[in-house]
Coordinates of C-alpha atoms in Angstrom, one line a residue:
X1 CA 161.9 186.2 -3.1
X2 CA 164.7 187.6 -1.0
X3 CA 167.3 185.2 0.2
X4 CA 170.6 185.6 2.0
X5 CA 173.7 186.1 -0.1
X6 CA 176.5 184.4 1.9
X7 CA 179.6 186.2 0.5
X8 CA 182.8 186.2 2.4
X9 CA 182.9 184.2 5.6
X10 CA 183.6 185.6 9.0
X11 CA 187.5 185.9 9.3
X12 CA 187.3 184.2 12.7
X13 CA 185.1 181.4 11.5
X14 CA 185.6 179.3 8.4
X15 CA 182.6 177.8 6.5
X16 CA 181.2 175.0 8.5
X17 CA 183.7 175.5 11.3
X18 CA 182.6 175.2 14.9
X19 CA 183.1 178.2 17.1
X20 CA 185.2 176.1 19.5
X21 CA 188.0 175.2 17.0
X22 CA 190.3 178.3 17.0
X23 CA 191.1 181.6 18.7
X24 CA 190.0 180.2 22.0
X25 CA 189.7 183.4 24.0
X26 CA 187.6 185.7 21.7
X27 CA 185.7 182.8 20.4
X28 CA 184.9 181.6 23.9
X29 CA 183.1 184.8 24.5
X30 CA 181.2 184.6 21.2
X31 CA 180.5 180.9 21.9
X32 CA 178.9 181.7 25.2
X33 CA 176.6 184.2 23.6
X34 CA 175.7 182.0 20.6
X35 CA 175.3 178.8 22.6
X36 CA 172.7 180.5 24.8
X37 CA 169.3 179.1 23.7
X38 CA 166.9 181.5 22.1
X39 CA 164.1 180.0 24.3
X40 CA 165.1 180.5 27.9
X41 CA 165.3 177.4 30.2
X42 CA 162.8 179.0 32.5
X43 CA 160.3 179.3 29.7
X44 CA 160.8 175.7 28.6
X45 CA 160.6 174.5 32.2
X46 CA 157.4 176.4 32.8
X47 CA 155.7 175.2 29.6
X48 CA 156.2 171.5 29.3
X49 CA 154.2 171.3 26.1
X50 CA 156.5 173.8 24.4
X51 CA 159.5 171.8 25.5
X52 CA 158.0 168.6 24.3
X53 CA 157.1 170.1 20.9
X54 CA 160.7 171.4 20.5
X55 CA 162.2 168.1 21.3
X56 CA 159.9 165.8 19.4
X57 CA 159.2 167.9 16.3
X58 CA 160.9 166.9 13.0
X59 CA 164.0 169.0 12.4
X60 CA 164.4 171.1 9.2
X61 CA 167.4 173.2 8.3
X62 CA 167.6 176.5 6.4
X63 CA 170.7 178.0 4.9
X64 CA 170.2 181.7 4.6
X65 CA 168.5 184.4 6.7
X66 CA 166.9 186.7 4.2
X67 CA 163.3 187.7 3.8
X68 CA 162.2 184.4 2.3
X69 CA 164.2 182.3 4.8
X70 CA 162.6 184.2 7.7
X71 CA 159.1 183.7 6.2
X72 CA 159.9 180.0 5.6
X73 CA 161.1 179.5 9.1
X74 CA 157.9 181.1 10.4
X75 CA 155.7 178.8 8.4
X76 CA 157.7 175.7 9.4
X77 CA 157.5 176.6 13.1
X78 CA 153.8 177.3 12.9
X79 CA 153.4 173.9 11.1
X80 CA 155.0 172.1 14.0
X81 CA 158.6 171.7 12.8
X82 CA 161.8 172.3 14.7
X83 CA 163.8 174.8 12.6
X84 CA 167.6 175.3 12.6
X85 CA 168.7 178.4 10.6
X86 CA 172.3 178.7 9.4
X87 CA 173.6 182.2 9.1
X88 CA 177.0 184.0 8.7
X89 CA 176.1 186.2 11.6
X90 CA 173.7 184.4 13.9
X91 CA 173.9 187.1 16.6
X92 CA 172.6 189.7 14.2
X93 CA 169.9 187.7 12.6
X94 CA 168.5 185.9 15.6
X95 CA 166.2 188.7 16.5
X96 CA 164.5 188.6 13.1
X97 CA 163.6 185.0 13.2
X98 CA 160.9 183.2 15.3
X99 CA 162.0 182.8 18.9
X100 CA 161.6 179.0 18.9
X101 CA 163.9 178.7 15.9
X102 CA 167.5 177.8 16.6
X103 CA 169.9 180.2 14.9
X104 CA 173.5 179.1 14.5
X105 CA 176.4 179.0 12.1
X106 CA 176.0 177.3 8.8
X107 CA 178.2 174.3 9.6
X108 CA 176.2 173.5 12.8
X109 CA 172.9 174.1 11.1
X110 CA 173.3 171.3 8.5
X111 CA 174.7 168.7 10.9
X112 CA 171.5 167.1 12.3
X113 CA 168.5 167.9 9.9
X114 CA 167.9 165.6 6.9
X115 CA 166.1 168.2 4.9
X116 CA 168.0 171.5 4.2
X117 CA 166.4 174.5 2.4
X118 CA 168.9 176.3 0.3
X119 CA 167.6 179.9 0.6
X120 CA 170.6 181.5 -1.1
X121 CA 171.2 182.9 -4.6
X122 CA 172.8 180.9 -7.4
X123 CA 176.0 182.8 -7.4
X124 CA 176.6 181.9 -3.8
X125 CA 176.2 178.2 -4.1
X126 CA 179.9 177.7 -4.6
X127 CA 180.7 179.4 -1.3
X128 CA 179.0 176.5 0.4
X129 CA 181.2 173.8 -1.1
X130 CA 183.1 173.6 2.2
X131 CA 180.0 172.0 3.6
X132 CA 180.0 169.2 1.1
X133 CA 180.9 166.6 3.6
X134 CA 178.3 167.7 6.1
X135 CA 175.6 167.8 3.4
X136 CA 176.4 164.4 2.0
X137 CA 173.3 162.2 1.8
X138 CA 170.8 164.9 2.7
X139 CA 167.9 166.4 0.8
X140 CA 168.6 169.9 -0.5
X141 CA 165.5 171.9 -1.4
X142 CA 166.3 174.6 -3.9
X143 CA 163.9 177.6 -3.5
X144 CA 165.8 180.1 -5.6
X145 CA 164.5 182.0 -8.7
X146 CA 166.6 183.4 -11.5
X147 CA 166.1 186.8 -12.9
X148 CA 164.9 187.1 -16.5
X149 CA 168.5 187.8 -17.7
X150 CA 169.9 184.9 -15.7
X151 CA 167.3 182.6 -17.1
X152 CA 168.3 183.4 -20.6
X153 CA 172.0 183.4 -19.8
X154 CA 172.1 179.9 -18.2
X155 CA 171.0 176.8 -20.0
X156 CA 170.7 174.7 -16.9
X157 CA 168.4 175.5 -14.0
X158 CA 169.5 176.6 -10.6
X159 CA 168.5 173.2 -9.2
X160 CA 170.5 171.3 -11.8
X161 CA 173.5 173.6 -11.1
X162 CA 173.2 172.9 -7.4
X163 CA 173.0 169.2 -8.0
X164 CA 176.2 169.3 -10.0
X165 CA 178.0 171.0 -7.1
X166 CA 176.7 168.6 -4.5
X167 CA 176.6 165.2 -6.3
X168 CA 176.3 163.3 -3.0
X169 CA 173.1 165.1 -2.1
X170 CA 169.5 164.7 -3.4
X171 CA 168.3 168.0 -4.9
X172 CA 164.6 168.8 -5.0
X173 CA 163.1 171.9 -6.6
X174 CA 160.2 173.3 -4.6
X175 CA 158.6 176.4 -3.0
X176 CA 160.1 178.8 -5.6
X177 CA 156.6 179.9 -6.8
X178 CA 155.4 180.8 -3.2
X179 CA 156.0 184.3 -2.1
X180 CA 157.3 185.3 1.3
X181 CA 154.0 187.0 2.1
X182 CA 152.1 183.8 1.4
X183 CA 154.4 181.8 3.7
X184 CA 153.9 184.3 6.5
X185 CA 150.1 184.8 6.1
X186 CA 149.5 181.1 5.3
X187 CA 148.1 179.6 2.1
X188 CA 144.5 180.7 2.7
X189 CA 144.5 183.5 0.1
X190 CA 147.6 182.8 -1.9
X191 CA 148.2 180.1 -4.5
X192 CA 148.4 176.8 -2.6
X193 CA 150.0 174.7 -5.3
X194 CA 153.7 173.9 -4.9
X195 CA 155.3 172.4 -8.0
X196 CA 157.9 169.8 -7.0
X197 CA 160.5 168.0 -9.2
X198 CA 163.5 165.8 -8.4
X199 CA 165.2 162.6 -9.6
X200 CA 164.6 160.6 -6.4
X201 CA 160.9 159.6 -5.7
X202 CA 161.5 159.1 -2.0
X203 CA 162.9 162.6 -1.6
X204 CA 160.0 164.1 -3.6
X205 CA 157.6 162.2 -1.3
X206 CA 159.3 163.6 1.8
X207 CA 159.1 167.2 0.5
X208 CA 155.5 166.6 -0.6
X209 CA 154.6 165.5 2.9
X210 CA 156.3 168.5 4.3
X211 CA 154.4 170.8 1.9
X212 CA 151.1 169.1 3.0
X213 CA 152.0 169.7 6.6
X214 CA 152.5 173.4 5.8
X215 CA 149.1 173.7 4.3
X216 CA 150.1 173.6 0.6
X217 CA 149.2 171.3 -2.3
X218 CA 152.3 169.7 -3.9
X219 CA 152.2 169.0 -7.6
X220 CA 154.7 166.5 -8.9
X221 CA 156.4 167.9 -12.1
X222 CA 158.6 164.9 -12.7
X223 CA 162.4 164.7 -12.8
X224 CA 164.9 167.5 -12.0
X225 CA 165.0 168.3 -15.7
X226 CA 161.6 170.1 -15.1
X227 CA 163.2 172.6 -12.8
X228 CA 163.9 175.0 -15.6
X229 CA 160.2 175.1 -16.4
X230 CA 159.3 175.6 -12.7
X231 CA 161.8 178.4 -12.4
X232 CA 160.2 180.1 -15.4
X233 CA 156.8 180.3 -13.7
X234 CA 157.6 183.3 -11.6
X235 CA 159.0 185.1 -14.6
X236 CA 155.7 185.1 -16.4
X237 CA 153.8 188.3 -16.1
X238 CA 150.0 187.7 -16.5
X239 CA 150.4 185.4 -19.6
X240 CA 146.7 184.6 -19.8
X241 CA 145.8 188.3 -19.8
X242 CA 148.0 189.5 -22.7
X243 CA 145.6 188.7 -25.5
X244 CA 142.4 189.8 -23.7
X245 CA 144.0 193.1 -22.6
X246 CA 145.2 193.8 -26.2
X247 CA 141.6 193.0 -27.4
X248 CA 140.1 195.4 -24.8
X249 CA 142.5 198.2 -25.6
X250 CA 141.9 197.7 -29.4
X251 CA 138.1 198.0 -28.9
X252 CA 138.5 201.0 -26.7
X253 CA 140.7 202.8 -29.2
X254 CA 138.3 202.0 -32.0
X255 CA 135.1 203.1 -30.2
X256 CA 136.8 206.2 -28.7
X257 CA 138.0 207.3 -32.1
X258 CA 134.6 206.6 -33.6
X259 CA 132.8 208.6 -30.8
X260 CA 135.4 211.4 -31.1
X261 CA 134.6 211.8 -34.8
X262 CA 130.8 211.8 -34.3
X263 CA 130.5 213.8 -31.1
X264 CA 133.5 216.2 -31.2
X265 CA 135.0 216.5 -34.6
X266 CA 131.7 216.7 -36.6
X267 CA 130.2 219.6 -34.6
X268 CA 133.5 221.5 -34.8
X269 CA 133.9 221.1 -38.6
X270 CA 130.3 221.5 -39.7
X271 CA 128.7 223.7 -37.0
X272 CA 131.7 225.5 -35.5
X273 CA 131.0 224.3 -32.0
X274 CA 133.9 223.6 -29.7
X275 CA 133.1 220.4 -27.8
X276 CA 136.6 219.2 -27.1
X277 CA 135.8 219.5 -23.4
X278 CA 134.0 216.1 -23.8
X279 CA 137.2 214.2 -24.4
X280 CA 138.2 213.4 -20.8
X281 CA 134.8 212.3 -19.5
X282 CA 131.8 212.2 -21.8
X283 CA 133.6 210.5 -24.7
X284 CA 135.2 208.0 -22.4
X285 CA 131.9 207.3 -20.7
X286 CA 130.3 206.7 -24.1
X287 CA 133.1 204.3 -25.1
X288 CA 133.3 202.2 -21.9
X289 CA 129.8 200.5 -22.3
X290 CA 130.5 199.7 -25.9
X291 CA 133.7 197.9 -24.9
X292 CA 132.0 196.1 -22.0
X293 CA 129.1 195.0 -24.2
X294 CA 131.2 193.7 -27.0
X295 CA 133.6 191.9 -24.7
X296 CA 130.7 190.2 -22.9
X297 CA 129.3 188.9 -26.2
X298 CA 132.8 187.7 -27.1
X299 CA 132.7 185.5 -24.0
X300 CA 129.8 183.4 -25.4
X301 CA 130.5 183.6 -29.1
X302 CA 133.3 180.9 -29.1
X303 CA 130.8 178.5 -27.3
X304 CA 128.4 179.0 -30.2
X305 CA 131.1 178.4 -32.7
X306 CA 132.2 175.3 -31.0
X307 CA 128.6 173.9 -30.9
X308 CA 128.2 174.7 -34.6
X309 CA 131.4 172.9 -35.3
X310 CA 130.4 169.8 -33.4
X311 CA 127.0 169.8 -35.2
X312 CA 128.8 170.1 -38.6
X313 CA 131.3 167.4 -37.8
X314 CA 128.9 165.1 -36.1
X315 CA 131.4 164.2 -33.3
X316 CA 133.0 165.7 -30.2
X317 CA 136.2 163.7 -30.6
X318 CA 138.0 166.0 -33.0
X319 CA 140.1 168.9 -31.8
X320 CA 138.9 172.5 -32.2
X321 CA 141.1 174.8 -34.3
X322 CA 143.9 176.3 -32.2
X323 CA 142.5 179.9 -32.5
X324 CA 139.1 178.7 -31.2
X325 CA 140.7 176.6 -28.4
X326 CA 142.8 179.6 -27.3
X327 CA 139.8 181.9 -27.5
X328 CA 137.8 179.6 -25.2
X329 CA 140.7 179.5 -22.7
X330 CA 140.6 183.3 -22.4
X331 CA 136.9 183.7 -21.8
X332 CA 137.3 184.2 -18.1
X333 CA 139.8 187.1 -18.6
X334 CA 137.6 188.6 -21.3
X335 CA 134.6 188.5 -19.0
X336 CA 136.5 190.1 -16.1
X337 CA 137.6 192.9 -18.4
X338 CA 134.0 193.4 -19.5
X339 CA 133.0 193.7 -15.8
X340 CA 135.8 196.2 -15.3
X341 CA 134.7 198.4 -18.1
X342 CA 131.0 198.2 -17.0
X343 CA 132.0 199.2 -13.5
X344 CA 134.0 202.2 -14.8
X345 CA 131.0 203.2 -16.9
X346 CA 128.8 203.2 -13.8
X347 CA 131.3 205.3 -11.9
X348 CA 131.7 207.8 -14.8
X349 CA 127.9 208.1 -15.2
X350 CA 127.6 209.1 -11.5
X351 CA 130.2 211.8 -12.2
X352 CA 128.3 213.3 -15.2
X353 CA 126.0 215.6 -13.1
X354 CA 129.0 217.0 -11.2
X355 CA 130.5 218.7 -14.3
X356 CA 130.3 222.4 -14.7
X357 CA 129.2 221.9 -18.3
X358 CA 126.2 220.0 -17.1
X359 CA 125.2 222.8 -14.8
X360 CA 125.5 225.3 -17.7
X361 CA 123.3 223.1 -19.8
X362 CA 120.6 223.1 -17.1
X363 CA 120.7 226.9 -16.9
X364 CA 120.6 227.3 -20.7
X365 CA 117.7 224.9 -20.8
X366 CA 115.8 226.9 -18.2
X367 CA 116.5 230.1 -20.0
X368 CA 115.3 228.6 -23.2
X369 CA 112.2 227.4 -21.6
X370 CA 111.4 230.9 -20.2
X371 CA 112.0 232.5 -23.6
X372 CA 109.7 230.1 -25.3
X373 CA 107.1 230.7 -22.6
X374 CA 106.9 227.0 -21.7
X375 CA 105.9 226.5 -18.0
X376 CA 105.8 222.7 -18.0
X377 CA 108.3 220.6 -20.0
X378 CA 107.4 216.9 -19.8
X379 CA 107.7 214.2 -22.5
X380 CA 106.1 211.0 -21.4
X381 CA 107.9 208.8 -23.8
X382 CA 111.3 210.0 -22.9
X383 CA 110.5 209.7 -19.2
X384 CA 109.5 206.0 -19.5
X385 CA 112.4 205.3 -21.8
X386 CA 115.0 206.7 -19.4
X387 CA 113.4 204.9 -16.4
X388 CA 113.5 201.5 -18.2
X389 CA 117.0 202.2 -19.6
X390 CA 118.5 202.9 -16.2
X391 CA 116.7 199.9 -14.5
X392 CA 117.9 197.5 -17.2
X393 CA 121.5 198.9 -16.8
X394 CA 121.5 198.3 -13.1
X395 CA 120.2 194.8 -13.5
X396 CA 122.8 194.0 -16.2
X397 CA 125.6 195.4 -14.0
X398 CA 124.3 193.4 -11.0
X399 CA 124.2 190.1 -12.8
X400 CA 127.6 190.8 -14.4
X401 CA 129.0 191.4 -10.9
X402 CA 127.7 188.0 -9.9
X403 CA 129.4 186.4 -12.9
X404 CA 132.7 188.1 -11.9
X405 CA 132.5 187.1 -8.3
X406 CA 131.8 183.4 -9.1
X407 CA 134.7 183.3 -11.5
X408 CA 137.1 183.8 -8.5
X409 CA 138.7 180.4 -7.5
X410 CA 137.7 180.7 -3.9
X411 CA 134.0 181.1 -4.9
X412 CA 134.1 178.7 -7.9
X413 CA 135.6 175.9 -5.7
X414 CA 132.6 176.1 -3.4
X415 CA 130.1 175.4 -6.2
X416 CA 129.4 172.1 -7.8
X417 CA 129.4 171.8 -11.6
X418 CA 125.6 172.3 -12.0
X419 CA 125.7 175.5 -9.9
X420 CA 128.7 176.9 -11.7
X421 CA 127.3 176.1 -15.1
X422 CA 124.0 177.7 -14.2
X423 CA 125.7 181.0 -13.1
X424 CA 128.3 181.2 -15.9
X425 CA 126.1 179.9 -18.8
X426 CA 122.4 180.5 -18.1
X427 CA 122.9 183.6 -15.9
X428 CA 125.5 184.8 -18.3
X429 CA 123.1 184.8 -21.3
X430 CA 120.5 186.6 -19.1
X431 CA 123.2 189.3 -18.5
X432 CA 123.8 189.5 -22.3
X433 CA 120.0 189.8 -23.0
X434 CA 119.7 192.5 -20.3
X435 CA 122.6 194.4 -21.7
X436 CA 121.0 194.2 -25.2
X437 CA 117.7 195.5 -23.9
X438 CA 119.6 198.3 -22.1
X439 CA 121.3 199.3 -25.3
X440 CA 118.0 199.1 -27.3
X441 CA 116.2 201.4 -24.9
X442 CA 119.1 203.8 -25.1
X443 CA 118.9 203.9 -28.9
X444 CA 115.1 203.7 -29.1
X445 CA 114.3 205.3 -32.5
X446 CA 117.6 207.1 -33.0
X447 CA 118.8 204.5 -35.5
X448 CA 116.0 205.7 -37.9
X449 CA 116.6 209.4 -37.5
X450 CA 118.7 210.9 -40.3
X451 CA 120.2 213.6 -38.1
X452 CA 121.9 210.9 -36.0
X453 CA 124.1 209.8 -39.0
X454 CA 127.0 212.2 -38.6
X455 CA 129.5 212.1 -41.4
X456 CA 127.2 209.3 -42.7
X457 CA 128.4 207.2 -39.7
X458 CA 125.6 205.3 -37.9
X459 CA 125.1 205.8 -34.1
X460 CA 127.6 203.9 -32.0
X461 CA 125.1 201.7 -30.3
X462 CA 124.1 200.2 -33.7
X463 CA 127.7 198.9 -34.1
X464 CA 127.8 197.4 -30.6
X465 CA 124.6 195.4 -31.3
X466 CA 126.1 193.4 -34.2
X467 CA 128.0 190.7 -32.3
X468 CA 125.6 190.3 -29.3
X469 CA 122.6 189.9 -31.6
X470 CA 124.5 187.2 -33.5
X471 CA 125.3 185.4 -30.2
X472 CA 121.7 185.6 -29.0
X473 CA 120.3 184.5 -32.3
X474 CA 122.7 181.5 -32.4
X475 CA 121.7 180.6 -28.9
X476 CA 118.0 180.7 -29.8
X477 CA 118.7 178.4 -32.8
X478 CA 120.6 175.9 -30.6
X479 CA 117.6 175.7 -28.3
X480 CA 115.5 174.4 -31.1
X481 CA 114.6 170.7 -30.4
X482 CA 116.1 169.5 -33.7
X483 CA 119.5 171.0 -32.9
X484 CA 119.4 170.7 -29.2
X485 CA 118.8 166.9 -29.2
X486 CA 121.5 166.3 -31.8
X487 CA 124.0 168.3 -29.9
X488 CA 123.1 166.5 -26.7
X489 CA 123.7 163.1 -28.4
X490 CA 127.1 164.3 -29.8
X491 CA 128.3 165.5 -26.4
X492 CA 127.3 162.2 -24.8
X493 CA 129.5 160.3 -27.3
X494 CA 127.4 159.8 -30.4
X495 CA 129.1 160.1 -33.8
X496 CA 127.5 160.7 -37.1
X497 CA 129.5 158.0 -39.0
X498 CA 129.4 155.5 -36.1
X499 CA 127.6 152.1 -36.4
X500 CA 127.0 152.0 -32.7
X501 CA 123.3 152.6 -31.8
X502 CA 122.8 155.4 -29.4
X503 CA 119.6 156.5 -27.6
X504 CA 119.1 159.4 -25.3
X505 CA 117.6 158.9 -21.9
X506 CA 113.9 159.3 -21.7
X507 CA 114.3 162.4 -19.6
X508 CA 115.7 165.0 -22.0
X509 CA 116.4 167.4 -19.1
X510 CA 118.8 164.8 -17.7
X511 CA 120.5 164.6 -21.0
X512 CA 121.0 168.3 -21.0
X513 CA 122.5 168.2 -17.5
X514 CA 125.1 165.6 -18.5
X515 CA 125.9 166.9 -21.9
X516 CA 129.0 168.8 -20.8
X517 CA 131.2 165.7 -20.4

């Protein structure tokens, strides 16, 4: 967020001083230029609706003329507000602001509006103390954000510091999590939520109504003491992605090292073949599906563990362990990383035939076929296996893409709970089953061939099958009537040690649909 930094005031104009108060001759010239309306009288006269809008619209003031202030003025004007912008140099900044916004000196900008946006940095708050009398009784909206160093340096928030400088004003913290781009483009694509906090309920209600009028969704965060928490929000850098990303990188490093030992190091040490050329593409392409497959299974494993824990406890009213709770909260990010690795695997696979090494292999195979006097090389089993393998891979990637798309907030908000549950749960397990079949057709009988165990290490695909097969087996067990009925009762409020009688509805399908509450 870029805001204006009002440093030294104009030597000809003091802070809050009218341009008619001193230095009559030069100021008169400046006054004539600055008093000239940004909307010409001819335009207003010719467009009565514009004149009526400008005269009747609620007036809002902005102190500052930086990037954020300009974007804020644009959004306010487009939302039907009359905007007055206070700047140190109105003549210079007028051309950067909407034409219907009034640009004037800071003292004049705060005289009539009841709501003033403070679009300046913390270190410049004190330079506005000369406006204390003009700002008395008004609502000051603090939109500033500290840097990470400033956040650690100061114990009080910017909003609390502003309130201490202007005790006769009501300070409300808001709009600091909204970017200048979102203000200009509108809240259609950006985050629409606007956290708001303040000590006066009436002032918070006023700013909430203003946020609604601008197309945002205000979220009441309580008193002004919550401002420090709100100011910390923009400082967070993908907090929900840290653990999933570390997990994905860990899996990639493990499988890449494993494939390097089997496919590159073993032929070099035992057979004297130099296959280090495989490191940039082939080994990476072998590693990516392993990571994607395991990550996808880790999306559904915590759900199986939670169901087993509820069956063991006989109630849903006991908290899950913290590690399981955090794991379940990161399932969306783990699933998106799985899709990312799967998409990269598809792109790398398309690039494999483009390699020079692949062309050499084809020539060598043709020469070998001629030397062995074989005119027709066709293995029916390998043909069918590869056809099925590729088809299952495309289907798995397609359903995984659907899961990734429906996890986006814009798509998820358009689905009801039943639709969302079907896509993320039922279709998700279908994707896991398709991925398992894709892996099994790739491996085929290789797991039983002794030559595949290089350095006594099993083929990579056998390792990737461990977690997904456990998840699929657990899901199959939970579908058994004896466990499914009991789990449905628990999720509808039944407890093992309770004396309250509980019966499921006659329609067990209905019980399954409502068992997520």
